[in-house]
Each structure stands twice: as structure tokens, then as C-alpha cells.
Amino acid sequence: MNIQDLLRPTIKALKPYSSARDEFQGATDNMVFLDANENPYNNGVNRYPDPQQGDLKKIISKIKGIATKNILLGNGSDEVLDLLFRAFCEPNIDNIITLPPTYGMYSVLANINAIGINTVQLDANFQPQISKILELADTQSKILFLCSPNNPTGNSFTTASIEALLNGFKGIVVIDEAYIDFSEQKSWITRLEEFPNLIVTQTLSKAYGMAGIRLGICYASTAIISVLNTIKPPYNVNTLTQNKAIELLTDKDLAPQQIQTILQERTVLIKELETIRFVSKTYHSDANFVLAKVDNATMRYNQLIEKGIVIRNRTTQPGCENTLRFTVGTVQENKILIDTLKSIS
Ligand SMILES: *Cc1c(COP(=O)(O)O)cnc(C)c1O
């Protein structure tokens, strides 16, 4: 498969904007910078940020075991996903495939970019229906979005089904691994070389506790990363975000310890939910949330709001009738949740 054949014609022909910081590299601290029309007085943010986020990428590269040349960073996964649409999907011509119930941003971004949406609902076990997906795909189907672990169901797709889709689908396969750090499944980033059409996205918003700084990560072949680099806004990850991410990721034990506690609490939460009279089922979770089936999701959702607890009502999602999605909170928050569920039971 040749990635060049999948790109939009305008993107293939694109000459990227070259910023001052792109044209001069090899900066050292004692140089005089009169190239970017910045205010020269230092306040910590008077200079433009590093457009390639070199220091931050090095840390992520080390944590994840992937070369920096296979990494692109964005203003949240949402920016990364939007870049993928702009690289591969021609407005009013191309389409994507999504597998509901899943993350809502794929179809929102498709609509914003005037891209068609084809859907194949997950099966009763929330796994992809391989042959239906491959039959539905046509020559204009440019991206297949796989969210694994999936939001809002919490499960991972089987290795065999993802492999079958990577081999059978003739476009880009995006695996959204926003929740991978809560999962026992291995990340697909180790298999980028095997599948030239594979793109993996991750984020610092969930396990790493940095939803507020907006930092999304894209892992792909160097061929794909260099295309995305030509279309991303030059300074898309700001200085405050880069500095905060470096600061928190440098504390190597912080995220792993929090993840450990969240996983223990997930087990407790599932056990407790199963004792609640109106909960008929909980679903296996590889993420930091639990989906549960109840008698009347909208009624239970409103009862919890009245008690000051906000969860997500997923009842309108295909295959998710009368389900609620509970994020795993702190030990104390989870206790408040369970006590409240018992009191309205
Ligand atoms: C939360 C979430 C993200 C994270 O998006 P950011 O823009 O990086 O905060 C991505 N994908 C899925 C499936 C999510 O649930």
C-alpha cells in the first residue's frame, strides 16, 4: 500500500509555511534572536514555542519506546484527528467508517470537514463485524476508526479482529488508544512497521492527568508523520503545555501510581455496582470508566444529578439502551457514588 495514493491531491502538492524557528535550527541560549518579531523581554512565554516540541517528544519517546520521528503532537487528540481528515479525506467525495457505539468526535469531525460517514454497529459483545466492515468499504473510504479500549463500552477489540481489518481495509486504520494505559492489552504502536496504513493516537488527557493542557499524540510511519507536519499549524502546542507536560512526565512514578489506584478502584466499583438492585449488568472495562445497564437510565441519571453526582447517560447510543457510564473517581468520590446509589435503590 502506498500512502501517497491515499492523500488528497491538494495535500500532496502542498508547500508548507516555513516559520522563523523552522528556518533556523540549532539555537543555543546565548544567541541573539531577532528573526521572529517577538518582544525581547523575557517573561517565560515571550518566545514562540518549539514547533517540533523536541524536549517533550524525547520524553514521550523514552516512556513509550518509539522513535521521535514516528511521533506528532497536537492540541489534544482532537487536533490530531482533524489533521488526519485534512490529510486524507476530500470534502464531499470521501468517506470514513466508524463502529458505534463509540467516541462521538469522529463523526463530528467528519461533518465539519464535509466527509461522508459509514457506520457498522459493533456486535453483541461490542466487537467489530469484520466482513460487514470490509463489504461496506468502497474506494472512497479513506479512514477506518477503531477505538480500543472503546468509549463508552470500555472493552478492547480482539487482536485477531484488528489484524484482519489492518490487512483487509484499503485505507488508513486509526486506532484510538486514549485509554490504553488502563488496559492489559499491548499498544499497537509496536506494530507500526508491519502495517504502513496504521496510525495510533493517544493522549495525556486521561491516565496522565493532563486534560487541561490539551496534548494529543499521534504515532505513525515517517511517511505519514512528515505529511502531517506539513499541514499542522506551525506552533500548535504552546509553551505552557510543553513545559507542564515535561514537568509532570519527568516524575516517573506519578502516573503509574495513580493508574494503579484507579484500577483497584475500578474493581471495587464494579463489585459494588453489581450489588445495586437496579443494576442488571456491568461490562468488562479496560479503561477508567465502567458501563452499567440499569432499569431506567434517564431516571437514575436525574436522581444522581439531584444528589450532586454527574455521570454520563449513554441510553441513546446504539446497543447501549438504559446504560450509564461511570468514570472511576477518587476512593472518596467512589464511596459517595455507591452510598448514593444505595440510597436511591
Ligand atoms: C477522551 C478521549 C480522547 C481524548 O481527547 P483529547 O482531545 O486528547 O482530550 C480521545 N479519544 C477518546 C475515545 C476519548 O474518550
Tab-separated table of C-alpha atoms and ligand atoms in Angstrom:
chain	number	residue	atom	x	y	z
A	1	MET	CA	0.000	0.000	0.000
A	2	ASN	CA	1.297	3.447	-0.960
A	3	ILE	CA	0.337	6.210	1.445
A	4	GLN	CA	0.851	8.809	-1.314
A	5	ASP	CA	-2.113	7.301	-3.208
A	6	LEU	CA	-4.395	7.912	-0.221
A	7	LEU	CA	-3.526	11.598	0.231
A	8	ARG	CA	-5.753	14.411	-1.024
A	9	PRO	CA	-4.309	15.920	-4.248
A	10	THR	CA	-4.049	19.403	-2.660
A	11	ILE	CA	-2.080	17.987	0.272
A	12	LYS	CA	0.281	16.064	-1.986
A	13	ALA	CA	1.099	19.316	-3.807
A	14	LEU	CA	1.366	21.429	-0.655
A	15	LYS	CA	4.349	23.628	0.155
A	16	PRO	CA	4.287	24.154	3.940
A	17	TYR	CA	4.628	27.516	5.704
A	18	SER	CA	8.150	27.829	6.971
A	19	SER	CA	8.327	29.576	10.337
A	20	ALA	CA	11.317	31.512	11.659
A	21	ARG	CA	12.026	28.662	14.047
A	22	ASP	CA	11.872	26.115	11.211
A	23	GLU	CA	14.364	28.009	9.087
A	24	PHE	CA	16.927	28.455	11.801
A	25	GLN	CA	17.639	25.426	13.934
A	26	GLY	CA	20.473	24.696	16.324
A	27	ALA	CA	19.641	27.535	18.683
A	28	THR	CA	21.712	27.898	21.829
A	29	ASP	CA	20.832	30.024	24.850
A	30	ASN	CA	23.446	32.730	24.350
A	31	MET	CA	22.398	33.714	20.790
A	32	VAL	CA	20.639	36.913	19.805
A	33	PHE	CA	17.202	36.201	18.295
A	34	LEU	CA	15.964	38.941	16.009
A	35	ASP	CA	14.205	36.700	13.496
A	36	ALA	CA	10.595	36.271	14.662
A	37	ASN	CA	9.387	39.753	15.664
A	38	GLU	CA	8.985	38.662	19.259
A	39	ASN	CA	9.066	41.012	22.237
A	40	PRO	CA	12.640	40.562	23.541
A	41	TYR	CA	11.828	40.921	27.262
A	42	ASN	CA	11.801	37.559	28.983
A	43	ASN	CA	8.640	36.617	30.900
A	44	GLY	CA	8.807	32.881	30.249
A	45	VAL	CA	6.471	32.965	27.239
A	46	ASN	CA	7.731	35.850	25.089
A	47	ARG	CA	9.325	33.448	22.568
A	48	TYR	CA	7.397	31.231	20.140
A	49	PRO	CA	7.276	27.583	21.238
A	50	ASP	CA	9.428	24.884	19.635
A	51	PRO	CA	7.332	23.884	16.571
A	52	GLN	CA	8.648	20.312	16.815
A	53	GLN	CA	8.424	20.048	20.637
A	54	GLY	CA	11.836	18.349	20.723
A	55	ASP	CA	12.275	18.057	24.505
A	56	LEU	CA	8.739	16.784	25.112
A	57	LYS	CA	8.930	14.293	22.243
A	58	LYS	CA	12.166	12.880	23.672
A	59	ILE	CA	10.448	12.139	26.992
A	60	ILE	CA	7.406	10.558	25.312
A	61	SER	CA	9.726	8.586	23.031
A	62	LYS	CA	11.518	7.173	26.063
A	63	ILE	CA	8.345	6.324	28.004
A	64	LYS	CA	6.673	4.663	25.007
A	65	GLY	CA	9.728	3.160	23.308
A	66	ILE	CA	9.035	4.801	19.937
A	67	ALA	CA	11.444	6.981	17.917
A	68	THR	CA	10.679	10.723	17.911
A	69	LYS	CA	10.462	10.648	14.096
A	70	ASN	CA	7.349	8.467	14.431
A	71	ILE	CA	5.616	10.945	16.767
A	72	LEU	CA	3.491	14.025	16.066
A	73	LEU	CA	1.983	16.097	18.886
A	74	GLY	CA	-1.210	18.130	18.715
A	75	ASN	CA	-3.548	20.381	20.675
A	76	GLY	CA	-5.400	17.355	22.120
A	77	SER	CA	-6.265	14.201	20.155
A	78	ASP	CA	-8.999	16.271	18.616
A	79	GLU	CA	-6.459	18.317	16.642
A	80	VAL	CA	-4.582	15.157	15.639
A	81	LEU	CA	-7.802	13.553	14.363
A	82	ASP	CA	-8.726	16.734	12.481
A	83	LEU	CA	-5.284	16.721	10.785
A	84	LEU	CA	-5.968	13.175	9.594
A	85	PHE	CA	-9.213	14.269	7.955
A	86	ARG	CA	-7.469	17.159	6.239
A	87	ALA	CA	-4.647	14.924	5.002
A	88	PHE	CA	-6.657	12.009	3.646
A	89	CYS	CA	-10.322	12.953	3.127
A	90	GLU	CA	-11.515	15.054	0.170
A	91	PRO	CA	-14.619	17.085	1.160
A	92	ASN	CA	-17.893	15.984	-0.468
A	93	ILE	CA	-16.172	12.956	-2.056
A	94	ASP	CA	-14.522	10.699	0.521
A	95	ASN	CA	-15.994	8.850	3.482
A	96	ILE	CA	-14.903	7.312	6.776
A	97	ILE	CA	-16.113	4.224	8.633
A	98	THR	CA	-16.930	4.279	12.341
A	99	LEU	CA	-18.184	1.496	14.604
A	100	PRO	CA	-20.877	2.729	17.004
A	101	PRO	CA	-21.332	2.863	19.907
A	102	THR	CA	-18.082	4.831	20.009
A	103	TYR	CA	-16.414	8.198	20.605
A	104	GLY	CA	-18.508	11.000	19.113
A	105	MET	CA	-15.686	13.151	17.721
A	106	TYR	CA	-15.061	11.005	14.624
A	107	SER	CA	-18.454	11.822	13.146
A	108	VAL	CA	-18.391	15.449	14.376
A	109	LEU	CA	-15.052	15.982	12.622
A	110	ALA	CA	-16.355	14.195	9.511
A	111	ASN	CA	-19.355	16.530	9.419
A	112	ILE	CA	-17.195	19.642	9.902
A	113	ASN	CA	-14.952	18.516	7.037
A	114	ALA	CA	-17.894	17.505	4.764
A	115	ILE	CA	-16.867	13.844	4.768
A	116	GLY	CA	-19.394	11.003	4.497
A	117	ILE	CA	-19.912	8.668	7.459
A	118	ASN	CA	-20.492	4.933	7.070
A	119	THR	CA	-21.284	3.003	10.227
A	120	VAL	CA	-21.216	-0.674	11.159
A	121	GLN	CA	-22.539	-1.271	14.656
A	122	LEU	CA	-20.375	-3.361	16.996
A	123	ASP	CA	-21.751	-6.857	17.627
A	124	ALA	CA	-23.455	-8.011	20.843
A	125	ASN	CA	-20.034	-8.365	22.523
A	126	PHE	CA	-19.049	-4.874	21.303
A	127	GLN	CA	-16.531	-6.374	18.808
A	128	PRO	CA	-16.139	-5.219	15.167
A	129	GLN	CA	-18.092	-7.121	12.481
A	130	ILE	CA	-15.155	-7.698	10.123
A	131	SER	CA	-16.871	-8.908	6.962
A	132	LYS	CA	-19.622	-6.274	7.165
A	133	ILE	CA	-16.994	-3.534	7.529
A	134	LEU	CA	-14.916	-4.778	4.587
A	135	GLU	CA	-18.033	-5.187	2.421
A	136	LEU	CA	-19.202	-1.658	3.192
A	137	ALA	CA	-15.812	-0.086	2.380
A	138	ASP	CA	-15.553	1.446	-1.109
A	139	THR	CA	-12.739	3.196	-2.986
A	140	GLN	CA	-13.617	6.493	-1.280
A	141	SER	CA	-13.441	5.002	2.239
A	142	LYS	CA	-10.223	6.624	3.439
A	143	ILE	CA	-10.178	6.122	7.221
A	144	LEU	CA	-11.498	3.377	9.500
A	145	PHE	CA	-11.680	4.466	13.143
A	146	LEU	CA	-11.149	1.775	15.785
A	147	CYS	CA	-11.414	2.930	19.386
A	148	SER	CA	-9.743	0.322	21.579
A	149	PRO	CA	-10.335	0.310	24.527
A	150	ASN	CA	-13.637	1.644	23.255
A	151	ASN	CA	-15.528	4.584	24.716
A	152	PRO	CA	-18.269	4.178	26.062
A	153	THR	CA	-18.237	0.364	26.258
A	154	GLY	CA	-14.816	0.003	27.942
A	155	ASN	CA	-13.721	-3.192	26.152
A	156	SER	CA	-10.760	-3.723	23.809
A	157	PHE	CA	-11.133	-5.215	20.342
A	158	THR	CA	-9.502	-8.605	19.867
A	159	THR	CA	-6.027	-8.699	18.326
A	160	ALA	CA	-7.295	-11.015	15.579
A	161	SER	CA	-10.088	-8.646	14.529
A	162	ILE	CA	-7.794	-5.606	14.441
A	163	GLU	CA	-5.235	-7.567	12.405
A	164	ALA	CA	-7.955	-8.640	9.962
A	165	LEU	CA	-9.026	-5.010	9.498
A	166	LEU	CA	-5.444	-3.745	9.097
A	167	ASN	CA	-4.884	-6.370	6.401
A	168	GLY	CA	-8.265	-6.110	4.702
A	169	PHE	CA	-9.090	-2.387	4.730
A	170	LYS	CA	-7.567	-0.463	1.800
A	171	GLY	CA	-7.298	2.877	3.594
A	172	ILE	CA	-5.884	4.275	6.832
A	173	VAL	CA	-6.745	2.445	10.068
A	174	VAL	CA	-6.699	4.744	13.104
A	175	ILE	CA	-6.564	3.002	16.476
A	176	ASP	CA	-7.603	5.483	19.170
A	177	GLU	CA	-5.815	4.357	22.321
A	178	ALA	CA	-6.940	7.166	24.647
A	179	TYR	CA	-7.420	4.557	27.425
A	180	ILE	CA	-4.541	2.181	26.644
A	181	ASP	CA	-2.685	2.926	29.903
A	182	PHE	CA	-5.573	1.412	31.887
A	183	SER	CA	-5.548	-1.758	29.793
A	184	GLU	CA	-3.670	-5.033	29.993
A	185	GLN	CA	-3.687	-5.158	26.185
A	186	LYS	CA	-0.484	-4.138	24.437
A	187	SER	CA	-0.436	-0.897	22.486
A	188	TRP	CA	-0.414	-1.183	18.682
A	189	ILE	CA	2.470	1.321	18.495
A	190	THR	CA	4.881	-1.624	18.500
A	191	ARG	CA	3.455	-2.788	15.143
A	192	LEU	CA	3.716	0.388	13.054
A	193	GLU	CA	6.433	-1.068	10.830
A	194	GLU	CA	4.315	-4.084	9.978
A	195	PHE	CA	1.297	-2.036	8.844
A	196	PRO	CA	2.052	1.092	6.743
A	197	ASN	CA	-1.653	2.083	6.954
A	198	LEU	CA	-1.690	2.071	10.782
A	199	ILE	CA	-1.979	5.272	12.819
A	200	VAL	CA	-2.231	5.127	16.620
A	201	THR	CA	-3.456	8.058	18.695
A	202	GLN	CA	-3.002	8.538	22.434
A	203	THR	CA	-3.470	11.473	24.802
A	204	LEU	CA	-2.224	12.947	28.076
A	205	SER	CA	-5.870	13.738	28.968
A	206	LYS	CA	-6.811	10.512	30.750
A	207	ALA	CA	-4.215	8.318	32.509
A	208	TYR	CA	-1.618	11.097	32.649
A	209	GLY	CA	-3.992	13.535	34.319
A	210	MET	CA	-3.449	16.472	31.947
A	211	ALA	CA	-6.802	17.032	30.219
A	212	GLY	CA	-6.414	20.758	30.876
A	213	ILE	CA	-3.192	21.266	28.905
A	214	ARG	CA	-4.522	19.656	25.652
A	215	LEU	CA	-1.833	17.299	24.429
A	216	GLY	CA	-2.631	14.598	21.898
A	217	ILE	CA	-0.130	12.143	20.455
A	218	CYS	CA	-0.042	10.544	17.013
A	219	TYR	CA	2.239	7.596	16.193
A	220	ALA	CA	2.733	6.568	12.573
A	221	SER	CA	5.261	5.803	9.845
A	222	THR	CA	7.708	8.605	8.980
A	223	ALA	CA	5.896	8.942	5.630
A	224	ILE	CA	2.634	9.814	7.407
A	225	ILE	CA	4.260	11.937	10.141
A	226	SER	CA	6.036	14.125	7.584
A	227	VAL	CA	2.782	14.793	5.722
A	228	LEU	CA	1.028	15.738	8.966
A	229	ASN	CA	3.939	18.050	9.797
A	230	THR	CA	3.399	19.961	6.560
A	231	ILE	CA	-0.255	20.690	7.386
A	232	LYS	CA	-0.201	21.260	11.147
A	233	PRO	CA	-0.213	24.882	12.345
A	234	PRO	CA	3.465	25.707	12.998
A	235	TYR	CA	3.088	26.484	16.725
A	236	ASN	CA	0.212	24.134	17.554
A	237	VAL	CA	1.478	23.085	21.010
A	238	ASN	CA	2.001	26.134	23.211
A	239	THR	CA	4.895	26.762	25.618
A	240	LEU	CA	2.824	26.328	28.807
A	241	THR	CA	1.585	22.940	27.585
A	242	GLN	CA	5.050	21.729	26.600
A	243	ASN	CA	6.559	22.846	29.931
A	244	LYS	CA	3.808	21.344	32.102
A	245	ALA	CA	3.889	18.032	30.220
A	246	ILE	CA	7.679	17.836	30.610
A	247	GLU	CA	7.398	18.670	34.319
A	248	LEU	CA	4.743	16.032	35.106
A	249	LEU	CA	6.154	13.298	32.849
A	250	THR	CA	9.586	13.726	34.446
A	251	ASP	CA	8.098	12.374	37.698
A	252	LYS	CA	8.236	8.778	36.529
A	253	ASP	CA	6.163	7.296	39.366
A	254	LEU	CA	3.287	9.782	39.371
A	255	ALA	CA	1.061	8.446	36.582
A	256	PRO	CA	1.807	4.725	37.188
A	257	GLN	CA	0.850	5.102	40.863
A	258	GLN	CA	-2.370	6.924	40.083
A	259	ILE	CA	-3.238	4.372	37.393
A	260	GLN	CA	-2.660	1.576	39.930
A	261	THR	CA	-5.105	3.153	42.386
A	262	ILE	CA	-7.686	3.844	39.670
A	263	LEU	CA	-7.518	0.184	38.566
A	264	GLN	CA	-8.038	-1.032	42.149
A	265	GLU	CA	-10.964	1.353	42.487
A	266	ARG	CA	-12.402	0.143	39.168
A	267	THR	CA	-12.557	-3.385	40.612
A	268	VAL	CA	-14.249	-2.096	43.769
A	269	LEU	CA	-16.714	-0.015	41.742
A	270	ILE	CA	-17.734	-2.970	39.551
A	271	LYS	CA	-18.229	-5.176	42.596
A	272	GLU	CA	-20.332	-2.544	44.353
A	273	LEU	CA	-22.393	-1.719	41.241
A	274	GLU	CA	-23.333	-5.382	40.999
A	275	THR	CA	-24.948	-5.213	44.445
A	276	ILE	CA	-27.231	-2.326	43.422
A	277	ARG	CA	-30.804	-3.547	42.950
A	278	PHE	CA	-31.499	-1.635	39.727
A	279	VAL	CA	-28.172	-2.515	38.040
A	280	SER	CA	-28.758	-5.575	35.856
A	281	LYS	CA	-25.297	-5.797	34.297
A	282	THR	CA	-21.807	-4.302	34.360
A	283	TYR	CA	-19.499	-4.543	31.367
A	284	HIS	CA	-15.832	-5.558	31.462
A	285	SER	CA	-13.610	-2.463	31.374
A	286	ASP	CA	-10.078	-1.883	30.097
A	287	ALA	CA	-10.485	1.845	30.798
A	288	ASN	CA	-11.023	4.244	33.705
A	289	PHE	CA	-14.795	4.027	33.479
A	290	VAL	CA	-17.464	1.374	33.806
A	291	LEU	CA	-20.585	0.957	31.690
A	292	ALA	CA	-23.584	-0.500	33.516
A	293	LYS	CA	-27.098	-1.465	32.448
A	294	VAL	CA	-29.918	-0.255	34.694
A	295	ASP	CA	-33.712	-0.368	34.821
A	296	ASN	CA	-34.252	3.234	33.637
A	297	ALA	CA	-31.088	5.136	32.730
A	298	THR	CA	-32.651	8.577	32.356
A	299	MET	CA	-34.479	8.333	35.688
A	300	ARG	CA	-31.346	7.131	37.521
A	301	TYR	CA	-29.235	9.809	35.823
A	302	ASN	CA	-31.612	12.534	37.015
A	303	GLN	CA	-31.743	11.096	40.546
A	304	LEU	CA	-27.933	11.237	40.752
A	305	ILE	CA	-27.860	14.817	39.434
A	306	GLU	CA	-30.260	15.787	42.225
A	307	LYS	CA	-27.771	14.337	44.691
A	308	GLY	CA	-24.924	16.301	43.094
A	309	ILE	CA	-23.294	13.452	41.143
A	310	VAL	CA	-22.751	13.822	37.401
A	311	ILE	CA	-22.296	10.685	35.300
A	312	ARG	CA	-22.919	10.038	31.598
A	313	ASN	CA	-26.248	8.709	30.334
A	314	ARG	CA	-25.483	6.588	27.237
A	315	THR	CA	-29.001	5.305	26.628
A	316	THR	CA	-29.324	6.922	23.177
A	317	GLN	CA	-26.208	5.149	21.833
A	318	PRO	CA	-26.790	2.100	19.590
A	319	GLY	CA	-26.616	-1.096	21.640
A	320	CYS	CA	-26.454	0.902	24.880
A	321	GLU	CA	-30.137	1.196	25.836
A	322	ASN	CA	-30.504	2.020	29.545
A	323	THR	CA	-26.762	2.210	30.170
A	324	LEU	CA	-24.872	4.659	32.342
A	325	ARG	CA	-21.139	5.368	32.165
A	326	PHE	CA	-19.347	5.913	35.463
A	327	THR	CA	-15.835	7.413	35.493
A	328	VAL	CA	-13.673	5.966	38.284
A	329	GLY	CA	-13.024	8.803	40.755
A	330	THR	CA	-11.014	9.037	43.955
A	331	VAL	CA	-11.619	6.489	46.737
A	332	GLN	CA	-13.822	9.033	48.495
A	333	GLU	CA	-15.777	10.008	45.379
A	334	ASN	CA	-16.493	6.384	44.564
A	335	LYS	CA	-17.740	5.817	48.095
A	336	ILE	CA	-20.093	8.790	47.793
A	337	LEU	CA	-21.340	7.377	44.469
A	338	ILE	CA	-22.024	3.907	45.898
A	339	ASP	CA	-23.680	5.242	49.059
A	340	THR	CA	-25.895	7.444	46.895
A	341	LEU	CA	-26.811	4.594	44.534
A	342	LYS	CA	-27.792	2.508	47.571
A	343	SER	CA	-29.900	5.350	48.938
A	344	ILE	CA	-31.942	5.726	45.729
A	345	SER	CA	-32.224	1.962	45.231
B	1	LIG	C1	-11.151	11.328	25.995
B	1	LIG	C2	-10.901	10.745	24.665
B	1	LIG	C3	-9.940	11.278	23.820
B	1	LIG	C4	-9.115	12.428	24.294
B	1	LIG	O1	-9.171	13.529	23.518
B	1	LIG	P1	-8.216	14.771	23.852
B	1	LIG	O2	-8.611	15.723	22.772
B	1	LIG	O3	-6.800	14.295	23.710
B	1	LIG	O4	-8.516	15.237	25.239
B	1	LIG	C5	-9.711	10.688	22.591
B	1	LIG	N1	-10.396	9.606	22.218
B	1	LIG	C6	-11.309	9.040	23.024
B	1	LIG	C7	-12.001	7.809	22.600
B	1	LIG	C8	-11.607	9.605	24.265
B	1	LIG	O5	-12.543	9.054	25.039
